[in-house]
């Protein structure tokens, strides 16, 4: 299992970063469901390459 992830991790990260479904539907919907995280700790665990974690860091919440 570890080899599979290592081998395909970069391709997977590109696929979810640059496709319309993830960028225009899944990611905005998920972030809307998360809601306000001010003054809260956020853990992005087992969620691919950390796109959500990076979002919160970019917003000054990481």
mmCIF file with all atom_site columns, C-alpha atoms in Angstrom:
data_model
loop_
_atom_site.group_PDB
_atom_site.id
_atom_site.type_symbol
_atom_site.label_atom_id
_atom_site.label_alt_id
_atom_site.label_comp_id
_atom_site.label_asym_id
_atom_site.label_entity_id
_atom_site.label_seq_id
_atom_site.pdbx_PDB_ins_code
_atom_site.Cartn_x
_atom_site.Cartn_y
_atom_site.Cartn_z
_atom_site.occupancy
_atom_site.B_iso_or_equiv
_atom_site.pdbx_formal_charge
_atom_site.auth_seq_id
_atom_site.auth_comp_id
_atom_site.auth_asym_id
_atom_site.auth_atom_id
_atom_site.pdbx_PDB_model_num
ATOM 1  C CA . UNK A 1 1  ? 0.000   0.000  0.000   1.00 0.00 ? 1  UNK A CA 1
ATOM 2  C CA . UNK A 1 2  ? 2.822   2.444  0.860   1.00 0.00 ? 2  UNK A CA 1
ATOM 3  C CA . UNK A 1 3  ? 4.481   1.963  -2.523  1.00 0.00 ? 3  UNK A CA 1
ATOM 4  C CA . UNK A 1 4  ? 1.219   2.630  -4.318  1.00 0.00 ? 4  UNK A CA 1
ATOM 5  C CA . UNK A 1 5  ? 0.705   5.909  -2.479  1.00 0.00 ? 5  UNK A CA 1
ATOM 6  C CA . UNK A 1 6  ? 4.289   7.012  -3.033  1.00 0.00 ? 6  UNK A CA 1
ATOM 7  C CA . UNK A 1 7  ? 4.138   6.154  -6.715  1.00 0.00 ? 7  UNK A CA 1
ATOM 8  C CA . UNK A 1 8  ? 0.842   7.922  -7.410  1.00 0.00 ? 8  UNK A CA 1
ATOM 9  C CA . UNK A 1 9  ? 0.758   10.722 -4.814  1.00 0.00 ? 9  UNK A CA 1
ATOM 10 C CA . UNK A 1 10 ? 1.910   13.486 -7.158  1.00 0.00 ? 10 UNK A CA 1
ATOM 11 C CA . UNK A 1 11 ? -0.490  12.394 -9.909  1.00 0.00 ? 11 UNK A CA 1
ATOM 12 C CA . UNK A 1 12 ? -3.339  12.231 -7.399  1.00 0.00 ? 12 UNK A CA 1
ATOM 13 C CA . UNK A 1 13 ? -2.528  15.706 -6.040  1.00 0.00 ? 13 UNK A CA 1
ATOM 14 C CA . UNK A 1 14 ? -2.510  17.149 -9.572  1.00 0.00 ? 14 UNK A CA 1
ATOM 15 C CA . UNK A 1 15 ? -5.749  15.379 -10.440 1.00 0.00 ? 15 UNK A CA 1
ATOM 16 C CA . UNK A 1 16 ? -7.702  16.747 -7.498  1.00 0.00 ? 16 UNK A CA 1
ATOM 17 C CA . UNK A 1 17 ? -6.135  20.199 -7.666  1.00 0.00 ? 17 UNK A CA 1
ATOM 18 C CA . UNK A 1 18 ? -6.785  20.804 -11.340 1.00 0.00 ? 18 UNK A CA 1
ATOM 19 C CA . UNK A 1 19 ? -10.084 19.193 -12.233 1.00 0.00 ? 19 UNK A CA 1
ATOM 20 C CA . UNK A 1 20 ? -13.431 20.934 -12.405 1.00 0.00 ? 20 UNK A CA 1
ATOM 21 C CA . UNK A 1 21 ? -15.292 18.587 -10.057 1.00 0.00 ? 21 UNK A CA 1
ATOM 22 C CA . UNK A 1 22 ? -12.890 19.052 -7.147  1.00 0.00 ? 22 UNK A CA 1
ATOM 23 C CA . UNK A 1 23 ? -12.105 22.710 -7.779  1.00 0.00 ? 23 UNK A CA 1
ATOM 24 C CA . UNK A 1 24 ? -15.636 23.918 -8.519  1.00 0.00 ? 24 UNK A CA 1
ATOM 25 C CA . UNK A 1 25 ? -17.914 21.559 -6.573  1.00 0.00 ? 25 UNK A CA 1
ATOM 26 C CA . UNK A 1 26 ? -16.361 19.301 -3.938  1.00 0.00 ? 26 UNK A CA 1
ATOM 27 C CA . UNK A 1 27 ? -13.841 21.723 -2.386  1.00 0.00 ? 27 UNK A CA 1
ATOM 28 C CA . UNK A 1 28 ? -16.170 24.776 -2.157  1.00 0.00 ? 28 UNK A CA 1
ATOM 29 C CA . UNK A 1 29 ? -18.995 22.606 -0.785  1.00 0.00 ? 29 UNK A CA 1
ATOM 30 C CA . UNK A 1 30 ? -16.753 21.008 1.828   1.00 0.00 ? 30 UNK A CA 1
ATOM 31 C CA . UNK A 1 31 ? -15.359 24.356 2.931   1.00 0.00 ? 31 UNK A CA 1
ATOM 32 C CA . UNK A 1 32 ? -18.889 25.749 3.221   1.00 0.00 ? 32 UNK A CA 1
ATOM 33 C CA . UNK A 1 33 ? -19.859 22.809 5.442   1.00 0.00 ? 33 UNK A CA 1
ATOM 34 C CA . UNK A 1 34 ? -16.827 23.364 7.675   1.00 0.00 ? 34 UNK A CA 1
ATOM 35 C CA . UNK A 1 35 ? -17.908 26.914 8.366   1.00 0.00 ? 35 UNK A CA 1
ATOM 36 C CA . UNK A 1 36 ? -16.125 29.389 10.610  1.00 0.00 ? 36 UNK A CA 1
ATOM 37 C CA . UNK A 1 37 ? -12.979 27.993 12.188  1.00 0.00 ? 37 UNK A CA 1
ATOM 38 C CA . UNK A 1 38 ? -11.743 31.157 13.875  1.00 0.00 ? 38 UNK A CA 1
ATOM 39 C CA . UNK A 1 39 ? -10.233 30.367 17.279  1.00 0.00 ? 39 UNK A CA 1
ATOM 40 C CA . UNK A 1 40 ? -10.393 26.634 16.561  1.00 0.00 ? 40 UNK A CA 1
ATOM 41 C CA . UNK A 1 41 ? -7.746  24.043 15.820  1.00 0.00 ? 41 UNK A CA 1
ATOM 42 C CA . UNK A 1 42 ? -8.085  22.304 12.457  1.00 0.00 ? 42 UNK A CA 1
ATOM 43 C CA . UNK A 1 43 ? -6.752  18.832 11.663  1.00 0.00 ? 43 UNK A CA 1
ATOM 44 C CA . UNK A 1 44 ? -6.579  17.679 8.042   1.00 0.00 ? 44 UNK A CA 1
ATOM 45 C CA . UNK A 1 45 ? -6.001  13.978 8.572   1.00 0.00 ? 45 UNK A CA 1
ATOM 46 C CA . UNK A 1 46 ? -6.019  11.419 5.777   1.00 0.00 ? 46 UNK A CA 1
ATOM 47 C CA . UNK A 1 47 ? -7.446  13.865 3.267   1.00 0.00 ? 47 UNK A CA 1
ATOM 48 C CA . UNK A 1 48 ? -5.026  13.484 0.381   1.00 0.00 ? 48 UNK A CA 1
ATOM 49 C CA . UNK A 1 49 ? -2.211  15.977 -0.185  1.00 0.00 ? 49 UNK A CA 1
ATOM 50 C CA . UNK A 1 50 ? -3.394  18.563 2.359   1.00 0.00 ? 50 UNK A CA 1
ATOM 51 C CA . UNK A 1 51 ? -5.303  20.973 0.137   1.00 0.00 ? 51 UNK A CA 1
ATOM 52 C CA . UNK A 1 52 ? -7.714  21.848 2.936   1.00 0.00 ? 52 UNK A CA 1
ATOM 53 C CA . UNK A 1 53 ? -4.881  22.317 5.430   1.00 0.00 ? 53 UNK A CA 1
ATOM 54 C CA . UNK A 1 54 ? -3.158  24.636 2.963   1.00 0.00 ? 54 UNK A CA 1
ATOM 55 C CA . UNK A 1 55 ? -6.400  26.579 2.523   1.00 0.00 ? 55 UNK A CA 1
ATOM 56 C CA . UNK A 1 56 ? -6.584  27.275 6.251   1.00 0.00 ? 56 UNK A CA 1
ATOM 57 C CA . UNK A 1 57 ? -2.903  28.184 6.440   1.00 0.00 ? 57 UNK A CA 1
ATOM 58 C CA . UNK A 1 58 ? -3.391  30.611 3.536   1.00 0.00 ? 58 UNK A CA 1
ATOM 59 C CA . UNK A 1 59 ? -6.329  32.158 5.414   1.00 0.00 ? 59 UNK A CA 1
ATOM 60 C CA . UNK A 1 60 ? -4.124  32.714 8.450   1.00 0.00 ? 60 UNK A CA 1
ATOM 61 C CA . UNK A 1 61 ? -5.795  29.965 10.452  1.00 0.00 ? 61 UNK A CA 1
ATOM 62 C CA . UNK A 1 62 ? -3.056  27.363 10.411  1.00 0.00 ? 62 UNK A CA 1
#
